[in-house]
XYZ file of N, CA and C in Angstrom:
669
model
N -1.479 -36.210 13.287
C -1.005 -35.853 14.905
C -0.912 -37.253 15.767
N -2.405 -37.510 15.953
C -3.200 -39.003 16.550
C -1.935 -40.074 15.798
N -1.509 -40.274 15.143
C -0.701 -41.569 14.329
C 1.015 -41.283 15.432
N 1.769 -40.152 14.983
C 2.613 -39.691 15.241
C 2.412 -39.776 17.214
N 1.471 -39.205 18.010
C 1.739 -39.059 19.429
C 1.936 -40.641 19.616
N 1.388 -41.900 18.864
C 1.013 -42.882 19.452
C 2.804 -43.260 19.730
N 3.685 -42.815 18.595
C 5.227 -43.454 19.220
C 5.759 -42.602 20.043
N 5.090 -41.823 20.662
C 5.900 -40.732 21.883
C 5.147 -41.161 22.996
N 6.337 -41.542 23.846
C 5.457 -42.255 25.338
C 5.253 -40.843 26.328
N 5.361 -40.056 26.126
C 5.406 -38.612 26.871
C 4.480 -37.456 26.072
N 4.246 -36.191 27.274
C 3.408 -35.469 26.615
C 4.867 -34.524 25.311
N 3.853 -33.782 24.694
C 4.921 -32.895 23.345
C 4.501 -31.919 23.103
N 5.539 -31.133 21.861
C 5.190 -30.014 21.625
C 4.998 -30.465 19.758
N 3.857 -29.263 19.496
C 3.980 -29.086 18.081
C 4.213 -27.680 17.766
N 4.310 -27.684 16.339
C 4.785 -26.399 16.394
C 5.278 -26.160 14.555
N 5.261 -24.849 14.209
C 5.847 -25.212 12.684
C 5.645 -23.585 11.945
N 6.213 -23.075 11.040
C 6.471 -22.235 10.651
C 5.528 -21.613 9.311
N 5.121 -20.322 9.432
C 4.368 -20.149 8.199
C 2.667 -21.541 7.864
N 2.916 -21.590 7.022
C 1.710 -22.765 7.056
C 1.979 -24.064 7.945
N 3.043 -24.257 8.240
C 3.434 -25.258 9.269
C 3.091 -24.866 10.352
N 2.760 -23.687 11.030
C 2.399 -23.566 12.289
C 1.172 -23.087 11.862
N 0.337 -22.933 11.054
C -1.091 -23.107 10.900
C -1.173 -24.380 10.613
N -1.105 -25.239 9.955
C -1.387 -26.438 10.466
C -1.264 -27.467 11.590
N 0.295 -26.767 12.715
C 0.196 -27.468 13.934
C -0.996 -26.871 14.963
N -1.965 -25.781 14.613
C -2.877 -25.143 15.313
C -4.630 -26.494 14.859
N -4.065 -26.217 13.883
C -5.015 -27.020 13.212
C -5.141 -28.853 13.256
N -4.169 -29.053 13.652
C -4.187 -30.603 13.850
C -4.377 -31.063 15.336
N -3.926 -29.816 16.136
C -3.997 -29.735 17.490
C -6.101 -28.969 18.432
N -6.232 -28.554 16.937
C -8.154 -28.626 17.071
C -8.372 -30.047 16.812
N -8.182 -30.479 16.233
C -9.046 -31.849 15.086
C -8.418 -33.129 15.846
N -7.648 -33.346 16.730
C -6.703 -34.386 16.906
C -7.938 -35.338 17.905
N -7.515 -36.194 18.534
C -8.790 -37.095 19.362
C -8.428 -36.273 20.733
N -9.428 -36.451 21.563
C -8.784 -35.707 22.917
C -7.982 -35.962 23.521
N -7.822 -37.363 23.474
C -6.443 -38.122 24.492
C -5.043 -37.418 24.020
N -5.005 -37.588 22.661
C -3.881 -36.762 22.165
C -3.850 -34.963 22.526
N -4.449 -34.511 22.192
C -5.071 -33.164 22.707
C -4.305 -32.603 24.482
N -4.770 -33.768 25.201
C -4.645 -33.387 26.342
C -2.716 -33.696 26.605
N -2.042 -34.748 25.689
C -0.667 -34.264 25.813
C 0.105 -33.206 25.481
N -0.430 -32.117 24.755
C 0.431 -31.460 23.883
C 0.432 -30.218 24.920
N 1.837 -29.984 25.085
C 1.472 -28.851 26.000
C 2.094 -27.451 25.435
N 2.300 -27.122 24.182
C 2.427 -26.173 23.694
C 2.460 -26.615 21.915
N 2.095 -25.332 21.382
C 1.727 -25.499 20.147
C 2.430 -23.687 19.832
N 3.453 -23.943 18.887
C 3.876 -22.908 18.342
C 3.593 -22.702 17.010
N 3.523 -20.791 16.840
C 3.181 -20.931 15.552
C 3.809 -19.651 15.303
N 4.975 -19.958 14.396
C 5.617 -18.853 14.094
C 5.481 -18.213 12.452
N 4.784 -17.333 12.917
C 4.351 -16.538 11.975
C 3.768 -16.885 10.810
N 2.870 -18.086 11.368
C 1.805 -18.730 10.221
C 0.440 -17.641 10.558
N -0.435 -18.106 9.081
C -2.068 -17.204 9.554
C -2.542 -18.233 10.444
N -4.262 -17.430 10.358
C -4.658 -17.945 11.464
C -5.939 -18.761 10.546
N -7.405 -18.820 11.298
C -8.857 -19.451 10.415
C -9.595 -18.488 10.260
N -10.574 -19.061 9.144
C -11.421 -18.476 9.078
C -12.429 -18.843 10.455
N -13.471 -17.943 10.952
C -14.472 -17.910 12.170
C -14.643 -19.467 12.241
N -15.461 -20.075 11.125
C -16.137 -21.332 11.097
C -15.018 -22.110 10.909
N -14.080 -22.753 10.390
C -13.053 -23.215 11.133
C -12.525 -23.295 12.510
N -13.021 -22.037 13.107
C -12.316 -22.365 14.352
C -13.018 -23.204 15.570
N -14.687 -22.295 14.744
C -15.823 -22.833 15.906
C -15.903 -24.817 15.416
N -16.025 -25.214 14.302
C -15.853 -26.398 14.006
C -14.759 -27.244 14.677
N -13.848 -26.520 14.990
C -12.454 -27.392 15.644
C -12.839 -27.010 17.224
N -11.538 -27.504 17.651
C -11.879 -27.543 19.447
C -11.056 -26.231 19.751
N -10.727 -25.114 19.323
C -9.759 -24.048 19.194
C -9.874 -23.503 20.793
N -10.974 -23.097 21.226
C -11.146 -22.787 22.507
C -10.048 -23.566 23.773
N -10.069 -24.915 23.108
C -9.486 -26.280 24.281
C -8.473 -25.937 24.217
N -7.808 -25.141 23.001
C -5.962 -25.099 22.876
C -5.011 -23.931 23.159
N -6.495 -22.834 22.984
C -6.058 -21.597 22.784
C -5.377 -20.703 23.813
N -5.257 -21.340 24.615
C -4.408 -21.185 26.192
C -2.896 -21.671 26.249
N -2.436 -22.658 24.901
C -1.518 -23.311 24.700
C -0.683 -22.862 23.783
N -1.197 -22.052 23.073
C -0.901 -21.554 21.920
C 0.074 -20.395 21.591
N 1.453 -20.211 21.223
C 2.423 -19.704 21.327
C 2.763 -18.962 20.154
N 1.985 -17.991 19.525
C 2.420 -17.100 18.378
C 3.565 -16.425 18.181
N 4.222 -16.321 17.605
C 5.351 -15.428 16.990
C 4.990 -14.850 15.776
N 5.328 -13.532 15.782
C 5.231 -12.604 14.550
C 6.102 -11.727 14.713
N 7.173 -11.058 13.498
C 7.744 -9.965 13.339
C 7.248 -8.723 12.828
N 7.828 -7.983 13.432
C 7.357 -6.365 13.461
C 6.508 -6.699 12.145
N 6.782 -6.528 11.035
C 6.345 -6.172 9.849
C 5.830 -7.498 8.796
N 5.068 -8.117 10.397
C 4.370 -9.791 9.279
C 3.462 -9.427 8.831
N 3.221 -10.201 7.791
C 1.926 -10.445 6.567
C 1.404 -11.886 7.172
N 2.224 -12.480 6.652
C 1.631 -13.856 6.916
C 0.960 -14.207 7.832
N 1.327 -13.969 9.387
C 1.285 -14.184 10.563
C -0.061 -13.474 10.782
N 0.030 -12.237 10.098
C -1.696 -11.353 10.378
C -2.775 -11.759 9.939
N -2.833 -12.502 8.456
C -3.897 -13.200 7.856
C -4.450 -13.584 8.434
N -6.197 -13.810 8.546
C -7.548 -14.434 9.425
C -6.604 -14.011 10.376
N -6.031 -13.122 11.513
C -5.133 -13.175 12.540
C -6.806 -12.928 13.351
N -7.402 -13.878 14.369
C -8.091 -13.411 15.100
C -8.096 -13.192 16.657
N -7.438 -12.213 16.497
C -7.274 -11.090 18.112
C -6.470 -11.874 19.349
N -5.898 -12.930 19.009
C -5.613 -13.916 20.172
C -4.099 -13.289 20.582
N -3.948 -14.095 21.465
C -2.086 -12.910 22.144
C -0.792 -13.738 21.177
N 0.082 -12.751 21.038
C 0.868 -12.979 20.423
C 2.035 -12.459 20.001
N 3.161 -12.380 20.155
C 4.378 -11.404 20.751
C 4.911 -11.302 19.074
N 5.411 -10.085 19.493
C 5.601 -9.562 18.143
C 7.691 -9.250 18.714
N 8.440 -10.367 17.168
C 9.770 -10.093 17.714
C 10.635 -9.360 16.629
N 11.874 -8.715 16.744
C 12.636 -8.038 16.090
C 13.308 -8.832 14.733
N 13.756 -8.275 13.859
C 14.103 -8.950 12.814
C 15.428 -8.164 11.839
N 15.930 -8.712 11.745
C 16.851 -8.365 10.637
C 16.554 -7.918 9.329
N 15.455 -8.650 8.474
C 15.018 -8.402 7.561
C 13.987 -7.060 7.293
N 13.486 -7.291 6.205
C 12.990 -5.967 5.726
C 11.794 -6.226 5.004
N 10.408 -5.542 5.319
C 9.761 -6.193 5.101
C 9.137 -7.483 4.837
N 8.621 -7.943 3.662
C 8.322 -9.427 3.796
C 9.285 -10.409 3.904
N 10.904 -9.964 3.966
C 11.726 -10.885 4.068
C 11.704 -11.120 5.883
N 11.188 -10.443 6.340
C 10.916 -10.949 7.645
C 10.215 -11.830 8.218
N 9.315 -12.375 7.187
C 8.558 -14.018 7.385
C 10.151 -15.382 7.539
N 10.986 -15.019 7.198
C 12.207 -16.132 7.359
C 12.644 -15.685 8.427
N 12.559 -17.390 9.320
C 12.369 -17.253 10.671
C 14.146 -17.431 11.031
N 15.179 -17.081 9.874
C 16.750 -17.139 10.388
C 16.462 -15.166 10.035
N 15.894 -14.221 9.751
C 15.967 -12.840 9.701
C 15.364 -12.858 11.553
N 15.141 -13.150 12.469
C 14.681 -13.017 13.641
C 15.927 -12.890 14.736
N 15.999 -11.861 15.261
C 16.862 -11.548 16.154
C 16.829 -12.315 17.242
N 17.943 -12.504 17.892
C 18.477 -13.379 18.822
C 19.398 -12.724 19.974
N 19.396 -12.911 21.116
C 20.082 -12.406 22.116
C 19.925 -13.303 23.094
N 21.045 -13.694 23.523
C 21.152 -14.547 24.957
C 20.735 -15.705 25.134
N 20.319 -16.378 23.433
C 19.612 -17.363 23.401
C 17.728 -17.137 23.441
N 17.515 -15.996 23.242
C 16.026 -15.670 23.362
C 15.820 -14.836 22.522
N 14.582 -14.774 21.738
C 13.997 -13.802 20.414
C 14.000 -12.522 21.396
N 14.290 -11.683 20.300
C 14.303 -10.148 21.069
C 12.944 -9.591 20.892
N 12.274 -9.256 21.446
C 11.045 -9.014 21.770
C 11.028 -7.405 21.222
N 9.831 -7.180 20.281
C 9.809 -5.726 19.703
C 8.318 -5.239 21.057
N 8.351 -3.752 20.896
C 7.140 -3.240 21.777
C 6.043 -3.047 21.017
N 5.840 -2.772 19.787
C 4.482 -2.833 18.842
C 4.644 -2.840 17.750
N 3.486 -2.930 17.251
C 3.192 -2.668 15.473
C 3.077 -1.177 15.062
N 3.290 -0.410 14.235
C 2.679 1.017 13.842
C 1.470 0.902 13.692
N 0.501 2.038 14.035
C -0.601 2.177 14.201
C -1.041 1.802 12.008
N -0.589 2.131 11.329
C -0.712 2.029 9.775
C -0.704 0.823 9.362
N 0.102 -0.198 10.205
C 0.288 -1.339 9.778
C -0.917 -2.220 10.483
N -1.481 -1.626 11.446
C -2.664 -2.501 12.472
C -3.860 -2.295 11.290
N -3.567 -1.048 10.840
C -5.231 -0.722 9.777
C -4.750 -1.393 8.504
N -3.912 -1.435 8.085
C -3.512 -2.549 6.681
C -4.127 -4.092 6.743
N -3.590 -4.338 8.130
C -3.646 -6.013 8.450
C -5.814 -5.846 8.570
N -6.123 -5.165 9.763
C -7.669 -5.196 9.402
C -8.401 -5.255 8.048
N -7.685 -4.371 7.553
C -8.320 -3.989 5.863
C -7.922 -5.293 5.056
N -6.726 -5.935 5.207
C -6.733 -7.421 4.551
C -7.591 -8.721 5.267
N -7.922 -8.440 6.241
C -8.659 -9.635 6.943
C -9.724 -9.558 6.349
N -10.492 -8.111 6.524
C -11.781 -7.926 6.214
C -12.350 -8.160 4.663
N -11.239 -7.640 4.036
C -11.398 -8.373 2.205
C -11.427 -9.884 2.353
N -10.583 -10.258 2.907
C -10.330 -12.075 2.870
C -11.913 -12.444 3.425
N -12.126 -12.334 4.381
C -13.679 -12.216 4.331
C -14.790 -12.521 4.231
N -14.651 -11.068 2.841
C -15.317 -10.879 1.977
C -15.783 -11.790 0.740
N -14.378 -12.692 0.468
C -14.645 -13.458 -0.699
C -15.146 -14.825 -0.526
N -15.429 -14.933 -1.753
C -16.220 -16.410 -1.809
C -15.310 -17.593 -1.311
N -15.432 -18.783 -1.443
C -14.592 -19.882 -1.494
C -13.511 -19.972 -2.517
N -14.904 -20.414 -3.713
C -14.367 -19.759 -4.977
C -13.301 -19.019 -6.069
N -13.602 -17.421 -4.872
C -12.792 -16.113 -5.153
C -11.362 -16.502 -4.735
N -11.231 -16.805 -3.090
C -9.725 -17.182 -2.817
C -9.454 -17.826 -3.512
N -10.003 -19.282 -4.112
C -9.082 -20.049 -4.464
C -8.657 -19.837 -6.434
N -9.309 -18.985 -6.739
C -8.737 -18.403 -8.102
C -7.676 -17.736 -7.881
N -7.954 -16.674 -6.739
C -7.210 -15.411 -6.293
C -5.438 -16.120 -5.852
N -5.756 -17.509 -5.280
C -4.756 -17.787 -4.565
C -3.704 -18.672 -5.644
N -4.786 -19.431 -6.837
C -4.104 -19.878 -7.594
C -3.486 -18.972 -8.552
N -3.894 -17.689 -9.132
C -2.992 -16.962 -10.006
C -1.970 -16.100 -9.453
N -2.011 -16.220 -7.914
C -1.088 -15.343 -7.214
C 0.185 -16.704 -7.687
N -0.030 -18.043 -7.309
C 1.244 -18.592 -7.524
C 1.597 -18.787 -9.141
N 0.853 -18.453 -9.947
C 1.352 -18.511 -11.431
C 1.961 -17.319 -11.634
N 1.323 -15.925 -10.907
C 2.126 -14.954 -11.127
C 3.625 -14.402 -10.328
N 3.479 -15.373 -9.344
C 4.837 -15.442 -8.654
C 5.962 -16.522 -9.305
N 5.603 -17.290 -9.771
C 5.992 -18.670 -10.805
C 6.435 -17.776 -11.962
N 5.381 -16.518 -12.546
C 6.138 -16.401 -13.833
C 7.074 -15.106 -13.621
N 7.145 -14.827 -12.146
C 7.936 -13.555 -11.637
C 8.729 -13.153 -11.198
N 9.586 -12.298 -10.825
C 10.467 -12.448 -9.337
C 9.327 -12.220 -8.204
N 9.713 -13.056 -6.924
C 8.735 -12.993 -6.074
C 9.263 -11.970 -5.609
N 10.195 -11.491 -5.397
C 10.309 -10.230 -4.351
C 10.000 -8.833 -4.671
N 9.679 -9.186 -6.311
C 8.563 -8.110 -6.818
C 7.030 -8.154 -6.552
N 6.824 -9.143 -6.840
C 5.370 -9.462 -6.668
C 4.888 -9.503 -5.103
N 5.501 -9.689 -4.544
C 5.299 -9.463 -2.926
C 5.846 -8.219 -2.095
N 6.286 -7.957 -2.631
C 6.738 -6.754 -1.859
C 5.460 -5.611 -1.433
N 4.433 -6.504 -1.177
C 3.868 -5.000 -0.892
C 3.044 -5.142 0.448
N 4.310 -5.751 1.044
C 3.815 -4.806 2.961
C 3.911 -3.688 3.193
N 4.406 -2.814 2.028
C 4.909 -1.703 2.619
C 4.309 -1.013 1.043
N 3.919 -1.613 0.272
C 3.110 -1.187 -0.810
C 2.044 -1.788 -1.392
N 0.545 -1.594 -1.038
C -0.581 -2.261 -1.911
C -0.288 -2.340 -3.122
N -0.153 -0.583 -3.675
C -0.893 -0.446 -4.866
C 0.071 -0.929 -5.702
N 1.355 -1.214 -5.544
C 2.444 -1.719 -6.492
C 2.300 -2.962 -6.350
N 2.109 -3.502 -5.419
C 1.799 -5.235 -5.270
C 0.491 -5.416 -6.116
N -0.463 -4.598 -6.382
C -1.761 -5.193 -6.913
C -1.658 -4.924 -8.353
N -0.422 -3.666 -9.035
C -0.269 -3.134 -10.118
C 0.598 -4.623 -11.275
N 1.310 -4.974 -9.938
C 1.537 -5.910 -10.285
C 1.190 -7.535 -10.920
N 0.461 -7.603 -9.988
C -0.411 -8.825 -10.252
C -1.495 -8.380 -11.377
N -1.604 -7.217 -11.861
C -2.480 -7.320 -12.335
C -1.657 -7.488 -14.097
N -0.553 -7.209 -14.139
C 0.435 -6.770 -14.899
C 0.595 -8.353 -15.444
N 0.806 -8.996 -14.493
C 1.741 -10.673 -14.482
C 0.278 -11.033 -15.101
N -0.994 -10.696 -14.874
C -2.492 -11.544 -15.130
C -2.627 -11.615 -16.636
N -2.103 -10.539 -17.424
C -2.585 -10.559 -18.655
C -2.850 -11.384 -19.512
N -1.623 -12.259 -19.332
C -1.542 -13.312 -19.912
C -2.307 -14.739 -19.466
N -3.357 -14.508 -18.739
C -4.075 -15.548 -17.964
C -5.385 -15.359 -19.150
N -6.198 -16.246 -19.137
C -7.625 -16.594 -19.487
C -8.700 -15.084 -19.387
N -9.312 -15.245 -19.651
C -10.267 -13.698 -19.162
C -11.024 -13.821 -18.301
N -11.604 -15.397 -18.015
C -12.604 -15.489 -17.144
C -11.656 -15.231 -16.093
N -10.063 -15.885 -15.507
C -9.442 -15.783 -14.332
C -9.143 -14.201 -14.590
N -8.600 -13.841 -15.331
C -8.397 -12.357 -15.219
C -9.423 -11.410 -15.112
N -10.591 -11.694 -15.377
C -11.497 -10.735 -14.781
C -11.881 -10.856 -13.201
N -11.723 -12.534 -13.155
C -11.945 -12.570 -11.196
C -10.696 -11.820 -10.553
N -9.721 -11.887 -10.478
C -8.144 -11.094 -10.058
C -8.786 -9.631 -10.314
N -9.236 -8.763 -11.505
C -9.683 -7.531 -11.384
C -10.766 -6.967 -10.327
N -12.006 -7.913 -9.938
C -12.596 -7.852 -9.634
C -12.662 -8.279 -7.681
N -11.711 -9.253 -7.802
C -11.067 -9.286 -6.262
C -10.209 -8.117 -6.090
N -9.011 -7.877 -6.887
C -7.902 -6.283 -6.689
C -8.856 -5.142 -6.078
N -10.023 -4.713 -7.485
C -10.575 -3.970 -7.398
C -11.384 -3.359 -5.288
N -12.172 -4.791 -5.128
C -12.898 -5.052 -3.936
C -11.826 -4.667 -2.674
N -10.447 -5.071 -3.400
C -9.340 -4.832 -1.639
C -9.059 -3.416 -1.862
N -9.357 -2.809 -2.927
C -8.458 -1.591 -3.292
C -9.499 -0.391 -2.222
N -11.054 -0.786 -2.811
C -12.164 -0.130 -1.797
C -12.026 -0.168 -0.571
N -11.604 -1.598 -0.268
C -11.487 -1.195 1.517
C -10.789 -0.887 2.279
N -9.496 -0.729 1.330
C -8.111 -0.330 1.421
C -8.371 1.316 1.897
N -9.008 2.145 0.626
C -9.671 3.405 0.622
C -10.041 3.811 1.945
N -11.071 3.233 2.422
C -12.009 3.365 3.510
C -11.322 2.974 4.434
N -10.464 2.240 4.843
C -9.404 1.963 5.844
C -8.640 3.601 6.429
N -8.233 3.979 4.956
C -7.250 5.224 4.848
C -7.778 6.365 5.797
N -9.224 6.665 4.603
C -10.001 7.237 5.028
C -10.451 7.233 6.943
N -10.772 6.061 7.298
C -11.189 6.097 9.096
C -9.961 7.010 9.699
N -8.678 6.186 9.007
C -7.184 6.413 9.857
C -7.078 8.453 9.843
N -6.912 8.342 8.353
C -6.584 9.637 8.029
C -7.101 10.332 6.673
N -8.002 11.288 6.925
C -9.071 12.127 6.130
C -7.795 12.772 5.082
N -6.916 13.190 5.674
C -6.283 14.464 4.682
C -5.262 13.126 3.428
N -4.767 12.131 4.285
C -4.105 11.415 3.424
C -5.116 10.157 2.565
N -6.279 10.165 2.632
C -7.320 9.493 2.395
C -7.736 10.692 1.042
N -7.281 11.800 1.244
C -7.661 12.442 0.020
C -6.774 12.129 -0.993
N -5.376 12.491 -1.024
C -4.281 11.941 -1.357
C -4.102 10.857 -2.053
N -4.744 9.717 -1.341
C -4.709 8.820 -1.966
C -5.728 8.344 -3.135
N -7.016 8.805 -2.444
C -7.863 8.881 -3.907
C -7.382 9.611 -5.353
N -6.643 10.665 -4.841
C -6.317 11.349 -6.298
C -5.745 10.444 -6.831
N -4.909 9.624 -6.216
C -3.922 9.042 -6.866
C -4.623 7.644 -7.648
N -5.874 6.895 -7.210
C -6.430 6.009 -7.583
C -5.885 5.606 -9.089
N -5.898 4.514 -9.139
C -5.327 4.336 -10.874
C -5.653 2.940 -11.560
N -6.259 3.147 -12.669
C -7.216 2.442 -13.213
C -7.064 1.243 -13.825
N -6.323 0.696 -13.265
C -5.553 -0.489 -13.665
C -6.889 -1.579 -13.312
N -7.586 -1.629 -12.843
C -8.923 -2.258 -12.198
C -9.896 -2.217 -12.978
């Protein structure tokens, strides 16, 4: 950002989609102060947030008021490590994870169509996901991400990533696809997915005791 801004003779906007949105915010946090002062707005379109230590190490507070974050109603990627910063929810023609595609976002009269809110169950799911991610070591996160990449490469992404509405199905698909991996990686995936299952179980219990009983009875043994 420092290099590119040197070629711009005026204030500028930064932004991106998904990982690009995350990188735009990261660059704005960590660029030179004179560069940061020239940034008018940073757009994070359904991009993930950051672990607390990353925000603290950067200058997030210096740019927080200039970050504009947009997420679709069924956002998954954009809610990863979401730090409770302000964001706007938009409507989409897509279903589930396919709402991540910005070309599916609804536009009327040149503006994104805002949605009212997210379902309470989704809010609990997002909180459970972030609790799980923050509980992992850096090595476990790397193992999980690397394995997910292998799983997606070997499978149809739509089958693996349709866990926006059905975590159980997704985790079972991951475990099934991971059977061809080496023992060490497979055991790591089993451990990680099991920890997520336990957190989800507690989340469901806190939000709906009756649903918790039904959910617990259906506990699968693939982990």
